[in-house]
C-alpha positions as MATLAB code, in Angstrom:
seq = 'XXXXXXXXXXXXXXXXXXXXXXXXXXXXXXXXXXXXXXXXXXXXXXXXXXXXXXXXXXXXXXXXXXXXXXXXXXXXXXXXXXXXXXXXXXXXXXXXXXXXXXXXXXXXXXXXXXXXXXXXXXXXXXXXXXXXXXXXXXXXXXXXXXXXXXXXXXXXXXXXXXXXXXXXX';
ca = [
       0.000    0.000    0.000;
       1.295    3.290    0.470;
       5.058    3.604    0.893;
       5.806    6.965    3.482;
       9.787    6.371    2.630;
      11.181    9.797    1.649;
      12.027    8.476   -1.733;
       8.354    7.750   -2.097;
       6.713   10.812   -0.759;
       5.681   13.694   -3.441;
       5.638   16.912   -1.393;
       3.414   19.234   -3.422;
       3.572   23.045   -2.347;
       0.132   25.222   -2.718;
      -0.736   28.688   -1.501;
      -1.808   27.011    1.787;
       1.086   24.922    2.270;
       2.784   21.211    1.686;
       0.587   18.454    0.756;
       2.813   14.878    1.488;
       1.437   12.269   -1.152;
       2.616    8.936    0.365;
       3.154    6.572   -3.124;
       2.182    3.091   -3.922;
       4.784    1.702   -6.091;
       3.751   -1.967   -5.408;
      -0.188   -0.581   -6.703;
       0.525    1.261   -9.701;
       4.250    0.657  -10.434;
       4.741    2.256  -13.621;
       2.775    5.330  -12.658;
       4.777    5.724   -9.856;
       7.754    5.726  -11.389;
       5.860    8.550  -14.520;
       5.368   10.624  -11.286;
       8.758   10.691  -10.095;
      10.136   10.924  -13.482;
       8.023   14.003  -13.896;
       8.776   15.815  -10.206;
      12.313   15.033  -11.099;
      12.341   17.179  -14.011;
      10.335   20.078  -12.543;
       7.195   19.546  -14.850;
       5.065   20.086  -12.307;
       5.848   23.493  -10.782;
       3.733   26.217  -11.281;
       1.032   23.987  -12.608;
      -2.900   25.043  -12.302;
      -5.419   22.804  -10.789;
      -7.985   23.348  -13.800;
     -10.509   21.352  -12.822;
     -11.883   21.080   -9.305;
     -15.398   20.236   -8.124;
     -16.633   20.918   -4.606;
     -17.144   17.233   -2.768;
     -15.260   15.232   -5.322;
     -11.692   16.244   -6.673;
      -9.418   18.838   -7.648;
      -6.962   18.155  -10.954;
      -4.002   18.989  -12.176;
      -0.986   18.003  -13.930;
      -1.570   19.078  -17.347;
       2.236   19.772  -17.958;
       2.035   21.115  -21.160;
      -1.347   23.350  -20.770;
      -1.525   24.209  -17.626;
       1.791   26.306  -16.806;
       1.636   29.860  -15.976;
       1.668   31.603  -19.621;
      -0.033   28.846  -20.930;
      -3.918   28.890  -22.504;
      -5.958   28.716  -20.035;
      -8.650   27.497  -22.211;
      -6.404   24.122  -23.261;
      -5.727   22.869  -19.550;
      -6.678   19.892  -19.067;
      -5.927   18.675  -22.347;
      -2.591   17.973  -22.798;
       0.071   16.039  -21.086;
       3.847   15.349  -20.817;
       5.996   14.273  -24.290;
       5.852   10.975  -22.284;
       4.083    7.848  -23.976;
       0.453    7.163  -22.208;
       0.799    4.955  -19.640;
      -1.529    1.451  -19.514;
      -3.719    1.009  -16.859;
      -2.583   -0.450  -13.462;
      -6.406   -0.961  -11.831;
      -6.529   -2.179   -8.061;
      -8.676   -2.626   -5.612;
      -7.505    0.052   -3.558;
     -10.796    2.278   -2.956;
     -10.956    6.372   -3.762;
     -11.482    7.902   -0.167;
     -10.745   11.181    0.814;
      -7.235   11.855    0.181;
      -6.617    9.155   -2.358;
      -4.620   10.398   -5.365;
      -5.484    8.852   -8.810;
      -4.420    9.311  -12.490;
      -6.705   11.695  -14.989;
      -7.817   10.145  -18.064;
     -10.086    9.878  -21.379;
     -12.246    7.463  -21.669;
      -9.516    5.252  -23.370;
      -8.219    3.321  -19.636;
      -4.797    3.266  -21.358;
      -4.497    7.140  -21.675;
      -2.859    8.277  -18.550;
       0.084   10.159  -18.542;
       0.932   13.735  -16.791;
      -2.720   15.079  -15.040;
      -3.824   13.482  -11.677;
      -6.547   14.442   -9.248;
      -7.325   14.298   -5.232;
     -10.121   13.314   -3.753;
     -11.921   15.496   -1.509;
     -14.424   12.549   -0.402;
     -14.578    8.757   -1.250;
     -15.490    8.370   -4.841;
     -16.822    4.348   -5.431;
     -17.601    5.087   -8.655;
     -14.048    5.228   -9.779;
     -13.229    2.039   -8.260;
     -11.391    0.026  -10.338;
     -11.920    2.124  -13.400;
      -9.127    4.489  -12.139;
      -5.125    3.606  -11.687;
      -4.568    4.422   -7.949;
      -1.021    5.854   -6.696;
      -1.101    7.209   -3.737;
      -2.736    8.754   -0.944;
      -2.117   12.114    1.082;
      -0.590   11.348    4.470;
       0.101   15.453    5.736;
      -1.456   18.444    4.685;
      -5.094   17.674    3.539;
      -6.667   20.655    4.791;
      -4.526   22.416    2.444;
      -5.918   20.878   -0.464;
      -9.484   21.397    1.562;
      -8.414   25.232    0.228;
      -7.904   24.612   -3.419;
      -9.646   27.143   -5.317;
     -13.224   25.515   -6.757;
     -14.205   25.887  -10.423;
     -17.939   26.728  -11.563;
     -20.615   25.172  -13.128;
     -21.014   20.952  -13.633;
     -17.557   20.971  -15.254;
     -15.511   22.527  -12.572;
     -13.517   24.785  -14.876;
     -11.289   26.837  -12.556;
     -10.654   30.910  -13.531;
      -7.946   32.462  -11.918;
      -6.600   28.888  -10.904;
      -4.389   27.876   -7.623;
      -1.112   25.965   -8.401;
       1.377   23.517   -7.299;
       4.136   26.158   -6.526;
       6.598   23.580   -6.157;
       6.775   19.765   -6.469;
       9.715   17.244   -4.940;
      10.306   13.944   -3.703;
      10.907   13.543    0.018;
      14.519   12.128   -0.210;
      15.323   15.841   -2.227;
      14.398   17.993    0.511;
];
């Protein structure tokens, strides 16, 4: 289940403060290793949670999008110059805090964007690749700016100022 190891913690920084994601490489192995790959190389910072919806999730991660300078109107759309990742389903459930992977509706299509669940989300069980959980700082993502409407399209986003791995700090 989740690993708390510093070398398997992503420490996101918001406006409110650090979010600790514990990871679950023996879950979702390969996505694991897509998120590290992707905090190591700074992709992350300064990235807009575009989507967020009040008693479900806020996401982010659109790498290519969803940078400051970047259209505003695209995030959510794009992703890193990775190759999509293939689905690593479990049956580890989406509670609050849980920390999944953003996708189309093709279950192979994950690559850069990720969410966070403000409450448990059954529906996504099993339909969703699972790869972590948030073990500090949840009340700080409890402060994420919401979006509007059905969609949950954010204007004037908050970001992840900085993202690192615990064994960086």
């Amino acid at each position: 289940m989740a690993d708390a190891t510093p070398e398997n913690t992503m420490i996101i920084t918001l406006p409110a403060g650090e979010v600790h994601i514990a990871l679950m490489p023996d879950v979702a192995p390969k996505h694991v290793e897509r998120m590290k790959n992707l905090v190591a190389q700074k992709a992350y910072d300064g990235v807009a949670f575009h989507r967020v919806i009040d008693g479900f999730m806020a996401q982010t991660g659109d790498v290519e999008h969803g940078k400051e300078g970047g259209d505003p109107r695209r995030a959510g759309t794009g992703g890193s110059d990775l190759p999509d990742l293939p689905a690593e389903f479990s049956k580890v459930p989406f509670e609050r805090g849980t920390a999944g992977m953003a996708r189309s509706q093709n279950p192979d299509s994950a690559n850069s964007q990720f969410f966070i669940m403000f409450d448990q989300g059954a529906f996504l069980n099993g339909q969703y690749t699972v790869f972590g959980q948030v073990i500090k700082g949840m009340e700080h993502v409890d402060k994420i700016k919401r979006g509007a409407g059905g969609s949950g399209a954010v204007t004037d986003p908050d970001r992840m100022i900085t993202v690192r791995m615990g064994d960086t700090v």
